[in-house]
CSV table of C-alpha atoms and ligand atoms in Angstrom, one decimal:
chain,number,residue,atom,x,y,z
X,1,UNK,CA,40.7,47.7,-44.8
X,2,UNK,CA,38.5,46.6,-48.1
X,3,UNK,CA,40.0,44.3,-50.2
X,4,UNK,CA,38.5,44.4,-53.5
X,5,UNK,CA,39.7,40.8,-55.0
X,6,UNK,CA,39.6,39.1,-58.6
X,7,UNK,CA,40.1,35.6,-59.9
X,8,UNK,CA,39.8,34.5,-63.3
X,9,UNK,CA,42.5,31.8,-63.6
X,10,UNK,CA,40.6,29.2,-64.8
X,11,UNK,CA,36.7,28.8,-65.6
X,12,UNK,CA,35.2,31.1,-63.2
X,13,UNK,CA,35.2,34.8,-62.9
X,14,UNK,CA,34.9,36.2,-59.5
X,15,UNK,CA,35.1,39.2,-58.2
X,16,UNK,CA,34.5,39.9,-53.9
X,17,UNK,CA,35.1,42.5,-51.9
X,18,UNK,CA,36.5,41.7,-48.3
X,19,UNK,CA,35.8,43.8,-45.8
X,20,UNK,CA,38.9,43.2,-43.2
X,21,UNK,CA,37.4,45.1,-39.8
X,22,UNK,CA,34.0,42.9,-39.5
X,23,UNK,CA,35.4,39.6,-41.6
X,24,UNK,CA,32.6,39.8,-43.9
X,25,UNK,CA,32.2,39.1,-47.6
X,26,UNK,CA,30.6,40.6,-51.0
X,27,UNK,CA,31.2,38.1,-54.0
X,28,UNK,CA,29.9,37.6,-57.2
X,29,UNK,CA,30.7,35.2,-59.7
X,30,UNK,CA,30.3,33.9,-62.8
X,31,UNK,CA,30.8,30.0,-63.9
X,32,UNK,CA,32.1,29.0,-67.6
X,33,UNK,CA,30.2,25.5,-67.0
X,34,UNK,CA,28.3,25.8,-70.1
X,35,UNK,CA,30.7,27.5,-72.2
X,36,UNK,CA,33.2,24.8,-72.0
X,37,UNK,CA,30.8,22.1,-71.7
X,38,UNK,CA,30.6,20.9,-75.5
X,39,UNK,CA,34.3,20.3,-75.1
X,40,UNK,CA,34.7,18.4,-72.0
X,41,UNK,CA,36.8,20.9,-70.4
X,42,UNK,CA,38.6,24.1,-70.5
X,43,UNK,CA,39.0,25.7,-73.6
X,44,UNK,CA,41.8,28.5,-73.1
X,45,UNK,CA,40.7,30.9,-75.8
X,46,UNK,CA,36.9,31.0,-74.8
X,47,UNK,CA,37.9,31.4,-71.0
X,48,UNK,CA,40.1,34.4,-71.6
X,49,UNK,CA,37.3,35.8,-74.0
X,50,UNK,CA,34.5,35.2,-71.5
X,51,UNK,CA,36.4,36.9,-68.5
X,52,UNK,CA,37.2,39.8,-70.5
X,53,UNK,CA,32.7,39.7,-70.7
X,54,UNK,CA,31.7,39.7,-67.3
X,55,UNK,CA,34.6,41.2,-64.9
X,56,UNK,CA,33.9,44.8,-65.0
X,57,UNK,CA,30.4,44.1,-65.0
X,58,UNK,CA,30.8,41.9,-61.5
X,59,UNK,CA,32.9,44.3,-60.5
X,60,UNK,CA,30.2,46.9,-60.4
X,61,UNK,CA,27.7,44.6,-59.0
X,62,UNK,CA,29.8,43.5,-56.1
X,63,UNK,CA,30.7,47.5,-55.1
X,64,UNK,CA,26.9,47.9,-56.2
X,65,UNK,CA,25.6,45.3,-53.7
X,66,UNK,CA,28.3,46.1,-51.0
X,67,UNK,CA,27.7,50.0,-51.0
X,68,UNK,CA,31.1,50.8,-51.6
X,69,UNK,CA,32.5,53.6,-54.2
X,70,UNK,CA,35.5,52.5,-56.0
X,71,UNK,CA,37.2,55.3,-54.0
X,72,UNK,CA,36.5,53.5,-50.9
X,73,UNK,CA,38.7,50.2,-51.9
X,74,UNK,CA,42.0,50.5,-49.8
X,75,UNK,CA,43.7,47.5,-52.0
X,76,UNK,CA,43.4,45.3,-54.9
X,77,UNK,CA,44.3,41.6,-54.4
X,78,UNK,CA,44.4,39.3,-57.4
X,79,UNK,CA,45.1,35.8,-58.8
X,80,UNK,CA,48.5,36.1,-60.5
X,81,UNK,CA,48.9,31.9,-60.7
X,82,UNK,CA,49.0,29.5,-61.2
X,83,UNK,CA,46.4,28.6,-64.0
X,84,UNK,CA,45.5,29.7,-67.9
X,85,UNK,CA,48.1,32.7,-69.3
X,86,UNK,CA,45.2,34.3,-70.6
X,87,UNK,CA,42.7,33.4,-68.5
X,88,UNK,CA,44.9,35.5,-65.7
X,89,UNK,CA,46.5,38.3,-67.8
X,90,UNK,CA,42.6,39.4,-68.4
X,91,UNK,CA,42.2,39.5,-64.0
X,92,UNK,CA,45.7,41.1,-63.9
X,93,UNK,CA,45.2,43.4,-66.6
X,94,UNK,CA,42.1,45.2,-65.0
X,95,UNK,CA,43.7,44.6,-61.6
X,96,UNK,CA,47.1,46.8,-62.4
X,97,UNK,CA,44.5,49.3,-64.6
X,98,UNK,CA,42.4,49.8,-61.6
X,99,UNK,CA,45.4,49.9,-58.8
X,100,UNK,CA,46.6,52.6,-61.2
X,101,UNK,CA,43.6,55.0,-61.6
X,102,UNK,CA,42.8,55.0,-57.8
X,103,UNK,CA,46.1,54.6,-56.8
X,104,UNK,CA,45.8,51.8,-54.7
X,105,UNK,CA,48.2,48.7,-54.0
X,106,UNK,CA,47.6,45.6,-55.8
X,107,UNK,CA,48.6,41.9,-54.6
X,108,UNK,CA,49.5,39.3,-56.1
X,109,UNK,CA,47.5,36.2,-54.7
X,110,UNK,CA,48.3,32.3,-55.3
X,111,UNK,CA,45.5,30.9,-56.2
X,112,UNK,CA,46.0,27.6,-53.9
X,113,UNK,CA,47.3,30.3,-50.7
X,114,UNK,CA,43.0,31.4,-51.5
X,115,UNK,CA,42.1,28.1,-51.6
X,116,UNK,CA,44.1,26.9,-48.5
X,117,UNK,CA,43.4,30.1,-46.3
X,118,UNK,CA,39.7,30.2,-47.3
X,119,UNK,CA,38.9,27.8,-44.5
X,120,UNK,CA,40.0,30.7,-42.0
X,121,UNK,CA,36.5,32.9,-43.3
X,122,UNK,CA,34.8,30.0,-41.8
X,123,UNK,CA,33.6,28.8,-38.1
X,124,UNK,CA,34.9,27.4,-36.3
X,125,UNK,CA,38.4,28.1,-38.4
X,126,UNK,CA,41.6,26.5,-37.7
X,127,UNK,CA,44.6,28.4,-36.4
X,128,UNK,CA,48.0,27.4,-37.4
X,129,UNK,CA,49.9,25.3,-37.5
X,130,UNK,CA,47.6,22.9,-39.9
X,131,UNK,CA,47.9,20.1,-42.1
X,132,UNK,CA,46.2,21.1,-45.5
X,133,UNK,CA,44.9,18.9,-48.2
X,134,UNK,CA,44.6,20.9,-51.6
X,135,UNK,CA,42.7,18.9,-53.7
X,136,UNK,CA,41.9,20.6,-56.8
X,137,UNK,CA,41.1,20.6,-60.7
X,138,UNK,CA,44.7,21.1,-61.5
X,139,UNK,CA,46.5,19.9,-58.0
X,140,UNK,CA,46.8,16.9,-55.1
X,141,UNK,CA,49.1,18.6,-52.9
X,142,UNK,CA,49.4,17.9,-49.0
X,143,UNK,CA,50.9,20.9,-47.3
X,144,UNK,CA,52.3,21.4,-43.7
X,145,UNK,CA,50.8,25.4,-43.2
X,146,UNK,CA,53.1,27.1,-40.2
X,147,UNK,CA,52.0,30.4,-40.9
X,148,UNK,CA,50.5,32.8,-44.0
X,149,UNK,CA,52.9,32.6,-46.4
X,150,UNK,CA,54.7,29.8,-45.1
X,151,UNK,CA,54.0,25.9,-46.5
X,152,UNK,CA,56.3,23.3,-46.9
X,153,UNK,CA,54.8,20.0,-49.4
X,154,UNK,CA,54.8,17.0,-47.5
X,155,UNK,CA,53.3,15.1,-50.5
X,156,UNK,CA,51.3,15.1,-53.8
X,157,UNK,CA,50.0,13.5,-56.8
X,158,UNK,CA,52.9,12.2,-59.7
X,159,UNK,CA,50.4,12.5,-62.5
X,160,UNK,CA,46.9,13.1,-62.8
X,161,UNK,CA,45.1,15.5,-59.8
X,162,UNK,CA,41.9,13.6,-58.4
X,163,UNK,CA,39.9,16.0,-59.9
X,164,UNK,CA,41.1,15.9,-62.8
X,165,UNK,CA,40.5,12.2,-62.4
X,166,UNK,CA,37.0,13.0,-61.4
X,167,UNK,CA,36.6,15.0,-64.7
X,168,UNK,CA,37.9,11.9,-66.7
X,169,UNK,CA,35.8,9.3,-65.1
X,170,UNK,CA,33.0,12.0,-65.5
X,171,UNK,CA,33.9,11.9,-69.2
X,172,UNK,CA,33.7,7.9,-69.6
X,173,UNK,CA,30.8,7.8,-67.7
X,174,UNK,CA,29.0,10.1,-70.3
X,175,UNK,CA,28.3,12.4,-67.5
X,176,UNK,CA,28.7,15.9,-67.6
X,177,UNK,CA,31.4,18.8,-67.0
X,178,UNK,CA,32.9,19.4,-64.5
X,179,UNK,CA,32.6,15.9,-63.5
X,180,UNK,CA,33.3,15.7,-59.6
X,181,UNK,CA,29.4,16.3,-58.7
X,182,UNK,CA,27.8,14.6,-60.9
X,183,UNK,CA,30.3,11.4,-60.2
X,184,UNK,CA,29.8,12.0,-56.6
X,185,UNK,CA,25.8,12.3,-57.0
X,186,UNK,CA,25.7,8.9,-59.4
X,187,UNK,CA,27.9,7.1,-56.6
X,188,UNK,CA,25.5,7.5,-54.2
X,189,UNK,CA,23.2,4.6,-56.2
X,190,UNK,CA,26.4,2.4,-57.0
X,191,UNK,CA,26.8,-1.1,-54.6
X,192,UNK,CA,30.0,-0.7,-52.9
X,193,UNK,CA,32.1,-3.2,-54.0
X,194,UNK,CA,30.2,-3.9,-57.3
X,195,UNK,CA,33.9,-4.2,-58.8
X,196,UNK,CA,37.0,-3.5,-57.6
X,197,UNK,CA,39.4,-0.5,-58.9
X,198,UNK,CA,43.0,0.1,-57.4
X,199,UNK,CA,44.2,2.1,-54.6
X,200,UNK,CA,46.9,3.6,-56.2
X,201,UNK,CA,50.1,4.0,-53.8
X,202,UNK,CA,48.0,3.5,-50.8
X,203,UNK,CA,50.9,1.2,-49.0
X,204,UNK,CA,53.5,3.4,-50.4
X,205,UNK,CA,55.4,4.8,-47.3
X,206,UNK,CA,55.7,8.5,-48.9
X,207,UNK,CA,52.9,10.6,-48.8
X,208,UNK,CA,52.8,11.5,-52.3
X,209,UNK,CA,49.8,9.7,-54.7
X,210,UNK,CA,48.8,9.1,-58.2
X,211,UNK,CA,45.6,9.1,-60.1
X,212,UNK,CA,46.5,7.8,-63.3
X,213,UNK,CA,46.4,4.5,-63.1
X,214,UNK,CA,43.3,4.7,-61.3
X,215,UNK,CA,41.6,6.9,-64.6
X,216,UNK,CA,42.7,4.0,-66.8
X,217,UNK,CA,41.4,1.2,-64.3
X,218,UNK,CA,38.1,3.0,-64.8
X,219,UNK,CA,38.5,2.9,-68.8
X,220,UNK,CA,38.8,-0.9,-68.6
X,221,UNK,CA,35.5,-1.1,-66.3
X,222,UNK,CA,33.9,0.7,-68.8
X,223,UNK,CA,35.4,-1.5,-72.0
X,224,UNK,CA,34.7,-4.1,-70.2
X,225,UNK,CA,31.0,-3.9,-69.2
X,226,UNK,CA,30.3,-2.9,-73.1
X,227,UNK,CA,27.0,-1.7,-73.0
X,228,UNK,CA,26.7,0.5,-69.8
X,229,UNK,CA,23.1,0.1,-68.4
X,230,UNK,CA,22.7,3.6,-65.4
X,231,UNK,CA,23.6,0.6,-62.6
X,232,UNK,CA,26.8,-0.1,-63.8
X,233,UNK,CA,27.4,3.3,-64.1
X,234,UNK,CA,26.4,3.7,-61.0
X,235,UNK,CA,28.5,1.1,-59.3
X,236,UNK,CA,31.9,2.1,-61.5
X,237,UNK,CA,30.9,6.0,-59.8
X,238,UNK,CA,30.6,4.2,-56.3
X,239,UNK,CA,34.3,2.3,-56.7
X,240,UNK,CA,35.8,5.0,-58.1
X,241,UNK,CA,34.7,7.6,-55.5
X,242,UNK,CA,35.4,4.7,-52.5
X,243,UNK,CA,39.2,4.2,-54.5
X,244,UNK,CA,39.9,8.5,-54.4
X,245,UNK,CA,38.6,8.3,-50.9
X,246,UNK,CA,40.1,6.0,-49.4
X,247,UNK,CA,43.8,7.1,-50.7
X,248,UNK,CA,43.4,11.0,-49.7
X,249,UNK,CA,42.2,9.8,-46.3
X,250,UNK,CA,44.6,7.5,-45.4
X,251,UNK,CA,47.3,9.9,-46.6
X,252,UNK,CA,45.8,13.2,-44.9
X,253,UNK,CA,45.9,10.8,-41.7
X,254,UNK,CA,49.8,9.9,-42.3
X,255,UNK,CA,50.6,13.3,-42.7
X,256,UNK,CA,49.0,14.4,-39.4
X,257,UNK,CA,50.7,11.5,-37.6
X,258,UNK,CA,54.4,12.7,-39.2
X,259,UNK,CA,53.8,16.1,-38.2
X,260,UNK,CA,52.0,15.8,-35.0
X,261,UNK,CA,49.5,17.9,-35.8
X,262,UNK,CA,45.5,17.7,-35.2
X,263,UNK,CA,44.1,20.0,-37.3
X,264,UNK,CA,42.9,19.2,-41.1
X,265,UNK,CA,42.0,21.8,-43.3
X,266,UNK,CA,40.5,20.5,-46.8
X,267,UNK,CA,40.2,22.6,-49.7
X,268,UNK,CA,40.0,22.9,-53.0
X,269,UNK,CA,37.2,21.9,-55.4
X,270,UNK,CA,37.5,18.0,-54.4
X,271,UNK,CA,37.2,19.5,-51.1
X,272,UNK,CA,33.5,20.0,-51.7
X,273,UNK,CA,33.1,15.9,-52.0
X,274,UNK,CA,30.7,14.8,-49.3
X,275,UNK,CA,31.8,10.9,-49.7
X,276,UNK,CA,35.3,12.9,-48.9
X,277,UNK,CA,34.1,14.7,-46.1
X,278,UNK,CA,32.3,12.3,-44.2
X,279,UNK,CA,35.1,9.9,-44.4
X,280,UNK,CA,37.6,12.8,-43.1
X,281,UNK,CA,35.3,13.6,-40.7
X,282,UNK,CA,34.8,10.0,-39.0
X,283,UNK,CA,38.5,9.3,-39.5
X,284,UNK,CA,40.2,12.6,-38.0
X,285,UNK,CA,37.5,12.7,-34.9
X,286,UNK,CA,38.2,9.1,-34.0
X,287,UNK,CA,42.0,10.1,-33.3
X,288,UNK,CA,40.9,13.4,-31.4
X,289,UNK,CA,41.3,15.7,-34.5
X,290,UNK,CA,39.7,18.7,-35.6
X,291,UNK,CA,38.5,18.9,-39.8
X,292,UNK,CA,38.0,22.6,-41.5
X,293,UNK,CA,36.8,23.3,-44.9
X,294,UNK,CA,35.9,26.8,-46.5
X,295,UNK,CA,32.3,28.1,-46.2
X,296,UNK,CA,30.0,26.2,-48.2
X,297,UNK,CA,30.4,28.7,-51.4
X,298,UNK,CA,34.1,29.0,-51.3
X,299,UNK,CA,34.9,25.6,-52.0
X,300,UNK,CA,35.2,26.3,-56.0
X,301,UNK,CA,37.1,29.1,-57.7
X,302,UNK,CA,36.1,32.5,-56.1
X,303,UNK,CA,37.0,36.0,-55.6
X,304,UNK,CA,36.3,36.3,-51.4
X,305,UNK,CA,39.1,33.6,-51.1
X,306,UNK,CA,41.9,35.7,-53.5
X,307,UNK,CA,40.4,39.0,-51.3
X,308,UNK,CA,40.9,37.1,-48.3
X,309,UNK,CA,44.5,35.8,-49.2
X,310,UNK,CA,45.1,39.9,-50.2
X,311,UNK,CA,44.3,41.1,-47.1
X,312,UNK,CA,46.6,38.4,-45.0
X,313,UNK,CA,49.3,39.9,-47.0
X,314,UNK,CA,48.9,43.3,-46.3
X,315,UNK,CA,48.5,42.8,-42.6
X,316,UNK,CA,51.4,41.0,-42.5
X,317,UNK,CA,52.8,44.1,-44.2
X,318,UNK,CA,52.2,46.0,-41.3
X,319,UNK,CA,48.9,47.4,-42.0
X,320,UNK,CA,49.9,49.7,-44.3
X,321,UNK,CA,49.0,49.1,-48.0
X,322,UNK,CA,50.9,51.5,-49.9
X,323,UNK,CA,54.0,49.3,-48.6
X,324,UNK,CA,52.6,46.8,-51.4
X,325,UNK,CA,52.7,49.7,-54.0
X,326,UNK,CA,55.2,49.8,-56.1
X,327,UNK,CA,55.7,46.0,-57.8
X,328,UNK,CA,54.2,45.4,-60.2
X,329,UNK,CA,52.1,42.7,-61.0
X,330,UNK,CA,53.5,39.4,-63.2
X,331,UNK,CA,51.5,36.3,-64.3
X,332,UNK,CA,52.8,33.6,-63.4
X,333,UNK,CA,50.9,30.5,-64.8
X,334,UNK,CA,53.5,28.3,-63.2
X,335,UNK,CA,53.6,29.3,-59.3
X,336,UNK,CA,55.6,27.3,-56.4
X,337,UNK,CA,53.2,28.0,-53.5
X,338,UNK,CA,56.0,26.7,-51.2
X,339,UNK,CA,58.5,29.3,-52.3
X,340,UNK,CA,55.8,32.4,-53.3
X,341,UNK,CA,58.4,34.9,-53.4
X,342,UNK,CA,61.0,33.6,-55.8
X,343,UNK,CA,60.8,33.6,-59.8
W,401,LIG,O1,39.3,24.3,-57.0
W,401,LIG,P1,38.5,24.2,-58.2
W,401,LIG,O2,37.2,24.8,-58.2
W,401,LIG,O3,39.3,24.7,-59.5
W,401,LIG,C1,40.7,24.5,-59.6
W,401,LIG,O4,41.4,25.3,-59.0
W,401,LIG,O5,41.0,23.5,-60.3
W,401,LIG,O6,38.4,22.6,-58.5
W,401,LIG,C2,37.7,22.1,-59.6
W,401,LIG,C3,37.7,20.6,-59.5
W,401,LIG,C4,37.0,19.9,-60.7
W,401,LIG,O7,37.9,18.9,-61.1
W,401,LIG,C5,35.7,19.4,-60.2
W,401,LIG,O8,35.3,18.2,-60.9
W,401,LIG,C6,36.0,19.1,-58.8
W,401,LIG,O9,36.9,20.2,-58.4
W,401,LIG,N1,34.9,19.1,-57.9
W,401,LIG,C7,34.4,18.0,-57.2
W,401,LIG,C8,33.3,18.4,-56.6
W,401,LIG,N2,33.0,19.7,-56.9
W,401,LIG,C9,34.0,20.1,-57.7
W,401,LIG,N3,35.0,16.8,-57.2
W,401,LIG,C10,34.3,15.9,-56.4
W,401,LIG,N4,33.2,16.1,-55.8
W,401,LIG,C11,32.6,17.4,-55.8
W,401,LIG,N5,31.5,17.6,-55.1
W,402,LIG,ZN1,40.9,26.5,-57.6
C-alpha cells in the first residue's frame, strides 16, 4: 500500500510517500526557518501563505523521485491537528482535493501519533507496549503507548513546552530561530555549573513538569550578568540545557518505573537534543532499558512520519482503504491524542 502523506501544521511543509510492503520512504520538505526568522517565531499568516508555495510542487518531486504516478497512490494520509488553523486547512485542502480526483481514501493523522510512531521506521524499533516522551515545539507530554491508536497521558508540562523554552532562552541569548540547536550547540562551551537555574518540579511526586519558571530564571541570569560576553552565554546555554535535562530524565525514568515498562521512545523535535539523548541513553541502559528515537531526519516536522501514522490506520482497518473513504476530513487545531476519535 503507498501512502502518499502531507504535513504542514506548523513551519515545515512535507510531503513523503510511504511505501507499506518494503517499509521504505520518499520525503521532501521544505523548512520556514528563514521566513519566520525576523520575528522570532511562527508567524500564522506567512506559514499558511508559504505552504500554499511549495506543496504541490513537493508533491511532484516526491512522486517524481519515487517513480510513482499519482494513479499509483492507494491513500492519502494527512496532518489534521493539532497546530496553525491555516497552516493545516492548506495540507487538508489539497489532501481532500486530491483523495477526490483519484478517488482515494484520505486520513486524518495527529501530528504527535507521527511523531510518537516515527520511532517504529527506525532500527532497531520498539514494539509495544512503550513509554513515550513527546517533547516538542508546542508539547511536553509523557504517554503510556499500548497499541496504535491507543495512549493514555501519564504526565506533562503546566505551562510552557521545553521547546518552547528552548526557543525563549534561544531568544535572550540573541541566538537564532528555532532556538533548540543553536542552544544545544552553545552549551557545549558553557562550564557546568557556572550558575545555578531551577529544576522545576523535579521532587514533585506526579509526573507532570513546568518550564516557565525555568524561562524566567534564565531572564534574570541574563539581567543579571548585564553585558553578556559569548562565555556567559555560553555557561547560561550549559545550565539551562543541564536544568531541561535533568527534569525530562528523571521523569521519563519515573514513568517507566510506574508502569513497569523498559522501553523509551523519544520524539519530537527536543528529541533530537544530544545532551538529552546521551543522558537518556546512560540512564535507561543502567536499569536494563532499551531507548528509541526516529531516524535521524524524522526527528522535526515531516511528511514520512504523517505517511507512516496513515498507513498504521489503514492496516488496522483491515487492509482495505476504501473503508477509510467516506469521512471527511476536519481541522482540528485543538486535538486530544489520547481520545483521537472524539470531537
Ligand atoms: O517537533 P517539532 O519539529 O515541531 C513541533 O511539532 O513543535 O519541534 C520543534 C521544536 C522547537 O522548539 C525546536 O527549538 C526544538 O524542537 N528543537 C530542539 C532541537 N532541534 C529542534 N531542541 C533542542 N535541541 C535540539 N537539537
Ligand atoms: Zn512536530
Amino acid at each position: 500500500m503507498r501512502v502518499l502523506g502531507i504535513e504542514s501544521s506548523c513551519d515545515e511543509t512535507g510531503v513523503a510517500l510511504f511505501d507499506g510492503t518494503t517499509r521504505g520512504w520518499v520525503h521532501a520538505l521544505h523548512s520556514q526557518i528563514d521566513l519566520h526568522q525576523a520575528y522570532g517565531g511562527v508567524v500564522p499568516e506567512l506559514a499558511s501563505r508559504d505552504h500554499v508555495r511549495h506543496l504541490l510542487p513537493l508533491i511532484g518531486q516526491v512522486l517524481d523521485r519515487a517513480g510513482c504516478g499519482r494513479e499509483q497512490i492507494d491513500a492519502i494520509a494527512v496532518t489534521a491537528g493539532p497546530g496553525l488553523a491555516g497552516a493545516l486547512l492548506v495540507g487538508c485542502g489539497v489532501a481532500a482535493a486530491l483523495g477526490y480526483a483519484l478517488r482515494r481514501p484520505v486520513v486524518a493523522v495527529h501530528h504527535l501519533e507521527g511523531h510518537l510512531l516515527s520511532p517504529l521506521l527506525a532500527d532497531p524499533a520498539p514494539t509495544f507496549p512503550f513509554i513515550c516522551l513527546l517533547v516538542s515545539g508546542g508539547h511536553t507530554q509523557l504517554l503510556h503507548a499500548r497499541a496504535p491508536g491507543q495512549y493514555a497521558l501519564l504526565g506533562e508540562t503546566l505551562d510552557d513546552a521545553a521547546g518552547e523554552a528552548f526557543d525563549k532562552t534561544a531568544q535572550m541569548l540573541g541566538l537564532g530561530y528555532p532556538g533548540g540547536p543553536e542552544v544545544s550547540r552553545l552549551a557545549q562551551f558553557g562550564i557546568p555549573g557556572a550558575l545555578r537555574l531551577p529544576r522545576p518540579m523535579l521532587e514533585s511526586a506526579t509526573l507532570d513538569m513546568s518550564f516557565s519558571g525555568l524561562k524566567t530564571a534564565v531572564l534574570t541570569a541574563v539581567r543579571r550578568a548585564g553585558n553578556l560576553c559569548e562565555q556567559v552565554r555560553a555557561d547560561i546555554a550549559r545550565e539551562f540545557v543541564d536544568a531541561v535535562v535533568e527534569v525530562l530524565t528523571a521523569k521519563a525514568l519515573q514513568a517507566l518505573g510506574q508502569t513497569a515498562l523498559s522501553q523509551l521512545v523519544v520524539a519530537g523535535g527536543v528529541g533530537a537534543n544530544a545532551q538529552l539523548r546521551a543522558a537518556l541513553d546512560q540512564a535507561i541502559a543502567s536499569r536494563g532499558g532499551r531507548l528509541y528515537y526516529p531516524p535521524p531526519d524524522l526527528c522535526t516536522d515531516n511528511g514520512a512520519m504523517i505517511a507512516y501514522a496513515g498507513f498504521v490506520r489503514l492496516s488496522q482497518m483491515g487492509q482495505d482503504p476504501q473503508a477509510a473513504r467516506g469521512a471527511p476530513i476536519r481541522v482540528r487545531p485543538r486535538w486530544d491524542l489520547c481520545n483521537l476519535t472524539a470531537g
